[in-house]
Every structure is written in C-alpha cells, then in structure tokens.
CSV table of C-alpha atoms in Angstrom, one decimal:
chain,number,residue,atom,x,y,z
A,850,MET,CA,-75.8,-39.5,-5.6
A,851,LEU,CA,-78.2,-36.8,-4.6
A,852,ASN,CA,-76.7,-34.4,-7.1
A,853,ALA,CA,-77.1,-36.9,-9.9
A,854,VAL,CA,-80.8,-37.3,-9.2
A,855,ARG,CA,-81.6,-33.6,-8.7
A,856,PRO,CA,-82.0,-32.7,-12.4
A,857,TYR,CA,-84.6,-35.5,-12.8
A,858,VAL,CA,-86.8,-34.5,-9.9
A,859,SER,CA,-88.6,-31.7,-11.7
A,860,THR,CA,-89.1,-33.9,-14.8
A,861,ALA,CA,-90.5,-36.7,-12.7
A,862,PHE,CA,-92.8,-34.3,-10.9
A,863,LEU,CA,-94.0,-33.0,-14.2
A,864,ALA,CA,-94.6,-36.5,-15.5
A,865,LEU,CA,-96.6,-37.5,-12.4
A,866,LEU,CA,-98.7,-34.3,-12.8
A,867,ILE,CA,-99.4,-35.1,-16.5
A,868,VAL,CA,-100.4,-38.7,-15.5
A,869,TYR,CA,-102.7,-37.4,-12.7
A,870,PHE,CA,-104.6,-35.0,-15.0
A,871,ALA,CA,-104.8,-37.6,-17.8
A,872,TYR,CA,-106.2,-40.2,-15.4
A,873,HIS,CA,-108.9,-37.7,-14.3
A,874,ALA,CA,-109.6,-36.6,-17.8
A,875,PHE,CA,-110.7,-40.1,-18.7
A,876,THR,CA,-112.3,-41.3,-15.4
A,877,GLY,CA,-113.4,-38.2,-13.6
A,878,GLN,CA,-117.0,-37.0,-13.2
A,879,GLN,CA,-116.8,-35.1,-16.4
A,880,GLY,CA,-114.4,-37.6,-18.0
A,881,LEU,CA,-114.5,-39.1,-21.5
A,882,LEU,CA,-115.4,-42.6,-20.2
A,883,THR,CA,-118.5,-41.4,-18.4
A,884,SER,CA,-120.1,-39.7,-21.4
A,885,ALA,CA,-122.3,-42.7,-22.2
A,886,GLN,CA,-123.6,-42.6,-18.7
A,887,ARG,CA,-124.3,-38.8,-19.0
A,888,ASP,CA,-126.1,-39.4,-22.3
A,889,GLN,CA,-128.3,-42.1,-20.7
A,890,THR,CA,-129.1,-39.8,-17.7
A,891,LEU,CA,-129.9,-37.0,-20.1
A,892,ALA,CA,-132.3,-39.2,-22.1
A,893,VAL,CA,-134.1,-40.3,-18.9
A,894,LYS,CA,-134.3,-36.7,-17.6
A,895,SER,CA,-135.6,-35.5,-20.9
A,896,ALA,CA,-138.4,-38.1,-21.0
A,897,GLU,CA,-139.3,-37.1,-17.4
A,898,LEU,CA,-139.3,-33.4,-18.3
A,899,LYS,CA,-141.6,-34.2,-21.3
A,900,GLN,CA,-144.0,-36.1,-19.1
A,901,LEU,CA,-144.1,-33.4,-16.4
A,902,THR,CA,-144.6,-30.7,-19.0
A,903,ALA,CA,-147.6,-32.6,-20.4
A,904,GLN,CA,-149.0,-33.1,-16.9
A,905,ARG,CA,-148.5,-29.4,-16.1
A,906,GLN,CA,-150.3,-28.4,-19.4
A,907,ASP,CA,-153.2,-30.6,-18.4
A,908,LEU,CA,-153.4,-29.1,-14.9
A,909,GLU,CA,-153.2,-25.6,-16.3
A,910,THR,CA,-156.1,-26.4,-18.7
A,911,ARG,CA,-158.2,-27.8,-15.8
A,912,ALA,CA,-157.4,-24.8,-13.6
A,913,LYS,CA,-158.4,-22.4,-16.4
A,914,LEU,CA,-161.7,-24.2,-16.8
A,915,LEU,CA,-162.4,-23.8,-13.1
A,916,ARG,CA,-162.0,-20.0,-13.1
A,917,ASP,CA,-165.0,-17.8,-12.7
A,918,THR,CA,-164.6,-16.3,-16.1
A,919,SER,CA,-164.5,-19.6,-18.0
A,920,LEU,CA,-166.2,-22.1,-15.7
A,921,SER,CA,-166.9,-25.4,-17.4
A,922,ALA,CA,-170.2,-26.8,-16.1
A,923,ASP,CA,-169.2,-30.3,-17.2
A,924,LEU,CA,-165.9,-30.2,-15.4
A,925,LEU,CA,-167.4,-28.8,-12.3
A,926,GLU,CA,-170.1,-31.5,-12.2
A,927,GLU,CA,-167.5,-34.2,-12.8
A,928,ARG,CA,-165.4,-33.0,-9.9
A,929,ALA,CA,-168.3,-32.6,-7.6
A,930,ARG,CA,-169.6,-36.1,-8.3
A,931,SER,CA,-166.1,-37.5,-7.8
A,932,LEU,CA,-165.5,-35.8,-4.5
A,933,LEU,CA,-169.0,-36.3,-3.1
A,934,GLY,CA,-169.5,-39.9,-4.4
A,935,TYR,CA,-172.7,-39.2,-6.3
A,936,SER,CA,-173.8,-40.2,-9.7
A,937,ASP,CA,-176.4,-39.0,-12.2
A,938,PRO,CA,-179.7,-41.0,-12.3
A,939,ARG,CA,-178.9,-41.7,-16.0
A,940,ASP,CA,-175.5,-43.2,-15.2
A,941,TYR,CA,-174.8,-46.9,-14.9
A,942,VAL,CA,-173.1,-47.8,-11.7
A,943,ILE,CA,-171.3,-51.2,-11.6
A,944,ARG,CA,-170.5,-52.3,-8.1
A,945,ILE,CA,-167.5,-54.6,-7.6
A,946,GLN,CA,-167.5,-56.7,-4.5
A,947,HIS,CA,-164.1,-57.0,-2.9
A,948,ASP,CA,-163.3,-60.3,-1.1
A,949,ASP,CA,-161.0,-59.3,1.7
A,950,SER,CA,-160.9,-62.8,3.2
A,951,ALA,CA,-159.1,-64.3,0.2
A,952,GLY,CA,-155.7,-64.5,2.0
A,953,GLY,CA,-153.4,-61.6,1.3
C-alpha cells in the first residue's frame, strides 16, 4: 500500500504548496483583496501630508518674518500682544462672561 501512494506524495506536496501561496497572494498583507484598503489608507495619508505641508509652509513663513534680517513689526506686535494679554487702545475688546455654575 505504501509503495502505491509514494508516487503521489510529491504531487500532493506540490499541490499544497501552490494552494498555500495562492491563498496568501489573495489574502496576505500585500494581497489582491487588500488593495482597496491600501488605496483608502493612501488617500487618507496623502490628505494628511497635504495638510502638514501647508502647516509647515505657514510656520516657515512666520519664522522667516521673525528673523532679524526681515523682522515684521506687525507680526511681532501681534505675538507680543497675544502672549502678554495686552491690546491696543484703538482695539475693541469684547468680554464674554463664562457661567461655570451652569452644571457641567
């Protein structure tokens, strides 16, 4: 009986190996069935990269304006007022009263 099965062992092993690789080709991390998920992740990451690039550009511009060689008086004044809590006498200040006792 063992001699009758012996020629088919290598064929069965090869078939199982093909099934194994085919299964992982479809369902693995880089598989064909996960391409939609990868595309969605790529779209989300691309949007995040675009937002971060714009934010970096803004910060670089602000940093450039604060350098000694190209100091922007308006930007410096705005930052000083913001940090120190002061306002110009010509500014309108609207105070909003917060009611902390309103259950929360």
